PDB file of C-alpha atoms in Angstrom:
ATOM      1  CA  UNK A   1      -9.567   8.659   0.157  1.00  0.00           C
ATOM      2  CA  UNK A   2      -6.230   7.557   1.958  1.00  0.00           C
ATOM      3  CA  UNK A   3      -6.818   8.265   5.818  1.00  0.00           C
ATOM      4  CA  UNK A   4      -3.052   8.352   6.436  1.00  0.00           C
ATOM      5  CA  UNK A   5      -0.792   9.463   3.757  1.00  0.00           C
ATOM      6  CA  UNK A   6       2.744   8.363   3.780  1.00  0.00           C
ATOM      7  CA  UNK A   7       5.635   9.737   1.454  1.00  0.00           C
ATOM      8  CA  UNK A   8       7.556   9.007   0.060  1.00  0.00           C
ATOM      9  CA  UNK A   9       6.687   6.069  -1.984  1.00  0.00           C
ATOM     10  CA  UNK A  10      10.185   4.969  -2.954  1.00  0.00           C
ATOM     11  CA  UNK A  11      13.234   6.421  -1.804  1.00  0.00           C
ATOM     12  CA  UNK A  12      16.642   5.029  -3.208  1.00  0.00           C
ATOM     13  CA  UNK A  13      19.976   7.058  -1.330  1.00  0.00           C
ATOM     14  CA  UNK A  14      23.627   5.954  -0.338  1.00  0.00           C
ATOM     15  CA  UNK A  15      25.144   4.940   2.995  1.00  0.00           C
ATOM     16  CA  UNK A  16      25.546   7.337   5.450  1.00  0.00           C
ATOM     17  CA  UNK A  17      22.860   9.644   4.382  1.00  0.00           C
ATOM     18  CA  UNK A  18      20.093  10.758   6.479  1.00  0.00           C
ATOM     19  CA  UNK A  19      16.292  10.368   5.330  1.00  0.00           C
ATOM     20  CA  UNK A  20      12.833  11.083   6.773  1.00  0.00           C
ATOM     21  CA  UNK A  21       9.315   9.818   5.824  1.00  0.00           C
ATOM     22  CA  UNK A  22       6.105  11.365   6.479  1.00  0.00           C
ATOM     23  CA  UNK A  23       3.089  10.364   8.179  1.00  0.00           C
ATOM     24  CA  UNK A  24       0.303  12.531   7.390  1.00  0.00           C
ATOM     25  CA  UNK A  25      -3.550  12.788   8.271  1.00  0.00           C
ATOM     26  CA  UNK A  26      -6.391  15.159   8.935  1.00  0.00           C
ATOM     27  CA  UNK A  27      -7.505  13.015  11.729  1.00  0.00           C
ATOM     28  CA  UNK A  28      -6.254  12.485  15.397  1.00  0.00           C
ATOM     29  CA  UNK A  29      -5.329   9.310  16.263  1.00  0.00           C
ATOM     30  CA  UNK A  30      -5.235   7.917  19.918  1.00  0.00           C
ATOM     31  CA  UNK A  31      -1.394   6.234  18.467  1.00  0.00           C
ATOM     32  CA  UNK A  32       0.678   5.039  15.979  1.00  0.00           C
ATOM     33  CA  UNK A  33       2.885   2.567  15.126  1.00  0.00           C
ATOM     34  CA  UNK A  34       5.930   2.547  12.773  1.00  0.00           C
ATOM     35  CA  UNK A  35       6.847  -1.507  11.197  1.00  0.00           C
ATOM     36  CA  UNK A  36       9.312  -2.044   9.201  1.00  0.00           C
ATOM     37  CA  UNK A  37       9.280  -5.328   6.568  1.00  0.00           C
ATOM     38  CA  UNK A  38      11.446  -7.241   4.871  1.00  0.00           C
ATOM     39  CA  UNK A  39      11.082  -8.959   1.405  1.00  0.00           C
ATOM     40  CA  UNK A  40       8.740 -12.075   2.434  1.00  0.00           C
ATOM     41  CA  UNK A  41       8.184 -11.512   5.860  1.00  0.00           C
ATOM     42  CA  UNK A  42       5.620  -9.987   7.966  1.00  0.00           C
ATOM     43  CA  UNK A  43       6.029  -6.568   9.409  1.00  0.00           C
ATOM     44  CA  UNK A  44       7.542  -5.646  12.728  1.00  0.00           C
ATOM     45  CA  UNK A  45       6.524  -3.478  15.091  1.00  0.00           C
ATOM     46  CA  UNK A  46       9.449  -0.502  15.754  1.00  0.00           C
ATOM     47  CA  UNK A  47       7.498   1.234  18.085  1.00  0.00           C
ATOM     48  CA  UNK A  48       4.606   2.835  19.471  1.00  0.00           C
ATOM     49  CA  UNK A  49       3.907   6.801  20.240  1.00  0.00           C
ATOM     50  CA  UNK A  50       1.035   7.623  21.846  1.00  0.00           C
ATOM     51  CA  UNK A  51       1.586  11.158  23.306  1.00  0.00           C
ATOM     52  CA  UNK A  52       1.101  14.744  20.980  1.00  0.00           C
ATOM     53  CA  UNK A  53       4.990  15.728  20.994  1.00  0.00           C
ATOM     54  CA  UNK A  54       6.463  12.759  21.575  1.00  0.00           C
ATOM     55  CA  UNK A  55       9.564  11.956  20.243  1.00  0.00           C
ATOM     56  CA  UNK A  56      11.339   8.293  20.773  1.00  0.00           C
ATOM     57  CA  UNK A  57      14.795   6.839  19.230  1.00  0.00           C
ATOM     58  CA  UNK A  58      15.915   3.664  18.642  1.00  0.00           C
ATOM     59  CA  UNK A  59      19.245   3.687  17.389  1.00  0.00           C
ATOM     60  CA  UNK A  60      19.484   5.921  14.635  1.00  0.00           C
ATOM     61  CA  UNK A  61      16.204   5.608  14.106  1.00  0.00           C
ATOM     62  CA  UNK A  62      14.313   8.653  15.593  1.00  0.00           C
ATOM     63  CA  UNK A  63      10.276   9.033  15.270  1.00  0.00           C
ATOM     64  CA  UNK A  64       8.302  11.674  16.436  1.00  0.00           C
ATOM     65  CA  UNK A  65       4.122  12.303  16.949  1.00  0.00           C
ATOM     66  CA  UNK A  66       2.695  15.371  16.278  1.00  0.00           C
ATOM     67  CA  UNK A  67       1.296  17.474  18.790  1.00  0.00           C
ATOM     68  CA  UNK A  68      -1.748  17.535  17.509  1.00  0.00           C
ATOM     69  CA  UNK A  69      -1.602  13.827  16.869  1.00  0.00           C
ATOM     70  CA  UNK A  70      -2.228  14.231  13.389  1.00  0.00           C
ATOM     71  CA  UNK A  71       1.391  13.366  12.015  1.00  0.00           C
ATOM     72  CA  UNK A  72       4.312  11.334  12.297  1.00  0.00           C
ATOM     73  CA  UNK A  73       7.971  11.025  11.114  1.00  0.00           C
ATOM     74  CA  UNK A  74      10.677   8.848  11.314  1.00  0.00           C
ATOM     75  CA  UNK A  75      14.378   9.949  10.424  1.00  0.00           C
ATOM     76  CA  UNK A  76      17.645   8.128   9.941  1.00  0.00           C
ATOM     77  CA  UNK A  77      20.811   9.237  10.800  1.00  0.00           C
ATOM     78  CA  UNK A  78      23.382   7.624   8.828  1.00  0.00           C
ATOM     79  CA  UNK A  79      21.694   5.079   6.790  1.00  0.00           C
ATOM     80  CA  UNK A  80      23.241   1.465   6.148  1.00  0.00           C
ATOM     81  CA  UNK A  81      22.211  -0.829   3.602  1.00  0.00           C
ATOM     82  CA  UNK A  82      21.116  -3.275   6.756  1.00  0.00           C
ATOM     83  CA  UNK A  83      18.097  -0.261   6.976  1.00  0.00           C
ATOM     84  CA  UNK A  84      16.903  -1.282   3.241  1.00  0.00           C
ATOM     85  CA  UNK A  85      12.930  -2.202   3.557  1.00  0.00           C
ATOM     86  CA  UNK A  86       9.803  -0.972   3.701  1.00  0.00           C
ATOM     87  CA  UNK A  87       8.402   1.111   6.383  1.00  0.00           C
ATOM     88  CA  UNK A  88       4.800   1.301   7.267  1.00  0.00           C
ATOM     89  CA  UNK A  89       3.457   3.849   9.422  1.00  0.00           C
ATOM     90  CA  UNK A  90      -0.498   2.750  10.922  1.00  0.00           C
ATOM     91  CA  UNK A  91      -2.629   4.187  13.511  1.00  0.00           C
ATOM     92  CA  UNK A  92      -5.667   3.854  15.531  1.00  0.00           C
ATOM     93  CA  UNK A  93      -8.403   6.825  15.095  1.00  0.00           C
ATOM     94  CA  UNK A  94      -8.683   8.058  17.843  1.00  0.00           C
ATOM     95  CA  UNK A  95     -12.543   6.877  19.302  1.00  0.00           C
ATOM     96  CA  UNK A  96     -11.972   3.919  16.881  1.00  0.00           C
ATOM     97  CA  UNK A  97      -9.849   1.675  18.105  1.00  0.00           C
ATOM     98  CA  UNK A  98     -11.232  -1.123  16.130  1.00  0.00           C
ATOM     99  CA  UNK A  99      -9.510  -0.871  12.922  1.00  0.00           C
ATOM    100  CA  UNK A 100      -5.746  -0.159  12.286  1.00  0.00           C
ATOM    101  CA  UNK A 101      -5.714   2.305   9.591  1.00  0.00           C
ATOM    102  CA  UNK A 102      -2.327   1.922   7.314  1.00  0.00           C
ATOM    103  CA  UNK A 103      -0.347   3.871   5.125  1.00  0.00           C
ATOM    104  CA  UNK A 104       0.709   3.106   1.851  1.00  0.00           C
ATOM    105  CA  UNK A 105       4.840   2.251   2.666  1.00  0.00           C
ATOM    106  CA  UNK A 106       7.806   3.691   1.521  1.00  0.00           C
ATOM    107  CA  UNK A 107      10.134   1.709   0.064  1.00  0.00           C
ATOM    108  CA  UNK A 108      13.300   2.374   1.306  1.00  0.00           C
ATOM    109  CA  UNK A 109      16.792   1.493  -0.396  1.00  0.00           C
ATOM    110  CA  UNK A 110      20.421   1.938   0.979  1.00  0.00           C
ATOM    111  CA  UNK A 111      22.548   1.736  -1.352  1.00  0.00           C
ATOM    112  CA  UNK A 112      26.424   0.542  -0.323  1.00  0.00           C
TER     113      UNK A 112
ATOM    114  CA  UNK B   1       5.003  -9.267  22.064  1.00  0.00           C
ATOM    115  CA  UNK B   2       2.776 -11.979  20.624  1.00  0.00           C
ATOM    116  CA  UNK B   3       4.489 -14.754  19.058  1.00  0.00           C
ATOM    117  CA  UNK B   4       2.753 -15.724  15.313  1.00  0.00           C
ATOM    118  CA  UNK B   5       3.131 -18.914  13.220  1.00  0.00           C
ATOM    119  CA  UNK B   6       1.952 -18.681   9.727  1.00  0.00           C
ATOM    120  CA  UNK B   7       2.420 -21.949   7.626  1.00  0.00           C
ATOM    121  CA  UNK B   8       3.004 -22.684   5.023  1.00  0.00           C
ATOM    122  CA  UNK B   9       5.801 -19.506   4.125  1.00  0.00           C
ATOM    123  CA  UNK B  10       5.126 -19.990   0.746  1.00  0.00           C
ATOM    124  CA  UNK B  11       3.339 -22.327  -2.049  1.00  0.00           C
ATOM    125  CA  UNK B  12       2.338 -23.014  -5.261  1.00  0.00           C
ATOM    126  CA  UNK B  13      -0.825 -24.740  -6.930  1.00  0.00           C
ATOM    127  CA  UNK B  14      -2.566 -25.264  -9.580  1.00  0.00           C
ATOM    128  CA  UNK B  15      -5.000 -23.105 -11.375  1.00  0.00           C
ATOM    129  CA  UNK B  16      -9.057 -24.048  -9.973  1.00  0.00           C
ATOM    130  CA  UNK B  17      -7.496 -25.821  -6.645  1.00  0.00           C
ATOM    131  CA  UNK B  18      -7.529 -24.456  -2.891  1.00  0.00           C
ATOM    132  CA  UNK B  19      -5.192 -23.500  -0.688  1.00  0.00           C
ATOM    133  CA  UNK B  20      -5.264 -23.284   3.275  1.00  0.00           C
ATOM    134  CA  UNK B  21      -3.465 -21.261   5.308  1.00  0.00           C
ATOM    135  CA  UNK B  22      -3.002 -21.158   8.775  1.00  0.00           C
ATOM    136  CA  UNK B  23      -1.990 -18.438  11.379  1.00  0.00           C
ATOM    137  CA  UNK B  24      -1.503 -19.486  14.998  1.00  0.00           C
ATOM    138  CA  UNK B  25      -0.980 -17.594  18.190  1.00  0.00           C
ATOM    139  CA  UNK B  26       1.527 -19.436  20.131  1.00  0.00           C
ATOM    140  CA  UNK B  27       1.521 -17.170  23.618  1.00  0.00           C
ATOM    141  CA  UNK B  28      -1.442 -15.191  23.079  1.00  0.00           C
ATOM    142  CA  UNK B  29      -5.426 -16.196  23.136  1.00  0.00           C
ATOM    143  CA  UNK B  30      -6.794 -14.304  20.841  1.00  0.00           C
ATOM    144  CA  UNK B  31     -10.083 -14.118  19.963  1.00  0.00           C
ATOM    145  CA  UNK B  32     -10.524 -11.751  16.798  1.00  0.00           C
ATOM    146  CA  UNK B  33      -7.323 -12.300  14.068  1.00  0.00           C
ATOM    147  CA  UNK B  34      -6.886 -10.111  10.787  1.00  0.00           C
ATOM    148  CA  UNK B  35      -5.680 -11.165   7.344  1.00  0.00           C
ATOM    149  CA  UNK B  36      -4.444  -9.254   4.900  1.00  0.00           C
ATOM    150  CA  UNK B  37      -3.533  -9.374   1.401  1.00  0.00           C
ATOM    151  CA  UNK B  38      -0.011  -7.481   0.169  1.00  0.00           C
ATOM    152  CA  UNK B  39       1.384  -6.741  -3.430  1.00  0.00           C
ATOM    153  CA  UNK B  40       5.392  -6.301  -3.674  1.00  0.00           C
ATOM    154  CA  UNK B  41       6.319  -2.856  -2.061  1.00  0.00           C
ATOM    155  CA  UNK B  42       3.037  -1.513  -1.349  1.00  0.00           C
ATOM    156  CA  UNK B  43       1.073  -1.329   2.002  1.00  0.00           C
ATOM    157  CA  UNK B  44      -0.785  -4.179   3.646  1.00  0.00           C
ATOM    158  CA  UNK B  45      -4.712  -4.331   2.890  1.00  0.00           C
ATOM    159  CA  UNK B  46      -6.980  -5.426   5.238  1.00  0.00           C
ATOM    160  CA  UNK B  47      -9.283  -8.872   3.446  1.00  0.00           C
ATOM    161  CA  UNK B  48     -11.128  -9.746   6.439  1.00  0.00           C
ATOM    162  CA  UNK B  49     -11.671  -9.772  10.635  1.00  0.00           C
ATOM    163  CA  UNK B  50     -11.518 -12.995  12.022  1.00  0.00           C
ATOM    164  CA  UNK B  51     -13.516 -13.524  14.544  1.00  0.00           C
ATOM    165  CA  UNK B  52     -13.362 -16.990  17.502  1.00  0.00           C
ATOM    166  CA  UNK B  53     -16.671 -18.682  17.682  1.00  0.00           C
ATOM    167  CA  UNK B  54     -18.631 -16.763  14.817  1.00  0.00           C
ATOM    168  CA  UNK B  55     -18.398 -15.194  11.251  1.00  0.00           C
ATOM    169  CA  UNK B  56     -16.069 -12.863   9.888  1.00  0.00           C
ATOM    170  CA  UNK B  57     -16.601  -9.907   8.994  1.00  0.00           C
ATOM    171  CA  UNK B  58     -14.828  -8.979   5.354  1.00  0.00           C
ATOM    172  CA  UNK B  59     -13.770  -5.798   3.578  1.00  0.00           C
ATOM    173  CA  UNK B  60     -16.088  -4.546   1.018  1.00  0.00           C
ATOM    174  CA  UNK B  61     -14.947  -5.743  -2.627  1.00  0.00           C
ATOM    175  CA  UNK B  62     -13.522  -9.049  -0.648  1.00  0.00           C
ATOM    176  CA  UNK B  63     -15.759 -12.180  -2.010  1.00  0.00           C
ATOM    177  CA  UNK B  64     -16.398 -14.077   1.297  1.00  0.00           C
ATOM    178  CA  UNK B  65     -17.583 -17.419  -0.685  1.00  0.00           C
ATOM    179  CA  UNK B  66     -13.543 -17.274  -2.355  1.00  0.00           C
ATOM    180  CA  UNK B  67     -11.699 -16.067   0.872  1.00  0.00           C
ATOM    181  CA  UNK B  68     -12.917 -18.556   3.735  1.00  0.00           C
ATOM    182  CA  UNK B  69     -12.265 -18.269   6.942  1.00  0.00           C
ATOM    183  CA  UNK B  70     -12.501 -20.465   9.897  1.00  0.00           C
ATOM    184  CA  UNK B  71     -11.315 -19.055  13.360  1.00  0.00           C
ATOM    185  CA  UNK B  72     -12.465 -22.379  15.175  1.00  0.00           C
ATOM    186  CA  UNK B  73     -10.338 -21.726  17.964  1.00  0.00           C
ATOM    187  CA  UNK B  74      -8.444 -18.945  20.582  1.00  0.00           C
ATOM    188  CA  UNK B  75      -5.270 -20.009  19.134  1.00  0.00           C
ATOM    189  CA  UNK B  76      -5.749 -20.821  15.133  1.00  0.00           C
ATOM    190  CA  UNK B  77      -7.115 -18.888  11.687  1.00  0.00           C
ATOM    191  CA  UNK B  78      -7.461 -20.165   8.718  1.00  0.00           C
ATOM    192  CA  UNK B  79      -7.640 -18.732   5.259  1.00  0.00           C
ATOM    193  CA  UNK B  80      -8.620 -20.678   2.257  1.00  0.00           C
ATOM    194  CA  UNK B  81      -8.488 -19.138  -1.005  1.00  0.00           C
ATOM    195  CA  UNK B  82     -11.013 -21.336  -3.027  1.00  0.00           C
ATOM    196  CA  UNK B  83     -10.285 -22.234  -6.924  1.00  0.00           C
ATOM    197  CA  UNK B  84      -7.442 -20.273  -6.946  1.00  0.00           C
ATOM    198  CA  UNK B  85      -6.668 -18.576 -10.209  1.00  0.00           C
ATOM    199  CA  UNK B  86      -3.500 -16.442 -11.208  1.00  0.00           C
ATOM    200  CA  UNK B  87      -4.626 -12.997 -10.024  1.00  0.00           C
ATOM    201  CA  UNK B  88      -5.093 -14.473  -6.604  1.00  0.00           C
ATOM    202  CA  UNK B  89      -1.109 -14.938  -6.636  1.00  0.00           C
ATOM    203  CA  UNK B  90      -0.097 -12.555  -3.490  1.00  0.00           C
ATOM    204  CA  UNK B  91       1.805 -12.170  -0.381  1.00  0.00           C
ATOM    205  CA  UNK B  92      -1.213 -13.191   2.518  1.00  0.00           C
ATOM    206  CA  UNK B  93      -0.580 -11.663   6.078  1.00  0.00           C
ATOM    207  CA  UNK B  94      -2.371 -12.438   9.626  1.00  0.00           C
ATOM    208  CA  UNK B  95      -2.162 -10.590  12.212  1.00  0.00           C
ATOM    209  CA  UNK B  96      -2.783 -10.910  16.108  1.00  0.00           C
ATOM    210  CA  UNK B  97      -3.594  -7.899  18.517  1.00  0.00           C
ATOM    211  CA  UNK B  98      -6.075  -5.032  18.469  1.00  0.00           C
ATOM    212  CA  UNK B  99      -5.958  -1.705  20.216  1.00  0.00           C
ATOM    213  CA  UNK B 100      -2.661   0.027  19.620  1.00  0.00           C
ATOM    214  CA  UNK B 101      -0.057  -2.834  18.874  1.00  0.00           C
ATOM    215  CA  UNK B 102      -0.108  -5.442  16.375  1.00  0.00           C
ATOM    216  CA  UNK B 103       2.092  -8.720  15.699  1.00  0.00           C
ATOM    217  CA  UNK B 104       2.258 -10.406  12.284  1.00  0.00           C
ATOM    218  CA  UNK B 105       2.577 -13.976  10.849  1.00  0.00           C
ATOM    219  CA  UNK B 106       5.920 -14.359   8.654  1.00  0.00           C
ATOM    220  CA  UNK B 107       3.262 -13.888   5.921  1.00  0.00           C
ATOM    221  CA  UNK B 108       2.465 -16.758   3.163  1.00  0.00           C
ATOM    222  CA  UNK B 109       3.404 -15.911  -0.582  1.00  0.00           C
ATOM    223  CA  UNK B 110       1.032 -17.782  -2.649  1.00  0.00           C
ATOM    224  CA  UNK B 111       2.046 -18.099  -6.367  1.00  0.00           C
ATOM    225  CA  UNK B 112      -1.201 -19.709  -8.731  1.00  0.00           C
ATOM    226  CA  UNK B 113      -0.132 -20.983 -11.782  1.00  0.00           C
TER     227      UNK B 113
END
């Protein structure tokens, strides 16, 4: 059973359209964290929410937590090929801190 | 955030031999260190906890005697993947940080021939 499900998988669309991915899980989790990897690196950390409701941008990145701490999305605004990569969302149960739980990626690609 | 170093990036060996890799915390003492184990375009999986000073602890279906791990210090992890065979080709991933942030090595993509 996946814990946190993320969609979509794969997602291939051309420059200057907008996209958003899904975080999605029947628990709460005290936050969660949105990376975002490139082809033979490690993943970096976007950012953190931690608040039910929260909504934080970077750029033309925009994520937002559920209120009930259950969910998460990021959207782009405008996509650019530069925003090609995969995207991890991964959060901390909350009374769990212990283990990062992750989802599965989506694959993104921005075509020019 | 925490600084990583993961060496080597990437190699390549030989069928039956060992590999070592290392992930250090440059800024950041740290005593418990994860590594994980990636295919192309999925998610990260979590191998094993790496814990300063004592055992780690490893995912069920990970074989502890293949996947060692030494976290001899607040600073360095290593993971060896003993008699390495094909299959075990992968993209390997530590990490530093618990609670709610986490910072990763530049990962190490291991290719068995």
């Amino acid at each position: 059973t996946q814990l946190l499900e993320q969609s979509p998988q794969f997602l291939s669309i051309q420059e200057g359209e907008n996209l958003t991915v899904y975080c999605n899980s029947s628990s709460v989790f005290s936050s969660l964290q949105w990376y975002r990897q490139e082809p033979g690196e490690g993943p970096v950390l976007l950012v953190t929410v931690v608040t039910g409701g929260e909504v934080k941008k970077l750029k033309r990145l925009t994520f937002q937590f559920g209120d009930a701490r259950k969910d998460s999305s990021l959207h782009i605004t405008a996509a650019q090929p530069g925003d090609t990569g995969l995207y991890l969302c991964a959060g901390l149960i909350a009374g769990n801190n212990r283990k990062l739980i992750w989802g599965l990626g989506t694959s993104l690609a921005v075509n020019p | 955030g925490a600084v990583v170093s993961q060496h080597p990036s990437w190699v390549i060996c030989k069928s039956g031999t060992s590999v070592k890799i290392e992930c250090r915390s440059l800024d950041f003492q740290a005593t418990t260190m994860f590594w994980y184990r990636q295919f192309p375009k999925q998610s990260l999986m979590l191998m094993a906890t790496s814990n300063e000073g004592s055992k780690a602890t490893y995912e069920q279906g990970v074989e502890k005697d293949k996947f060692l791990i030494n976290h001899a210090s607040l600073t360095l992890s290593t993971l060896t993947v003993t008699s390495a065979h094909p299959e075990d080709s992968s993209f390997y991933i530590c990490r530093v940080g618990s609670g709610g942030e986490a910072f990763f090595g530049q990962g190490t993509r291991l290719t068995v021939v």
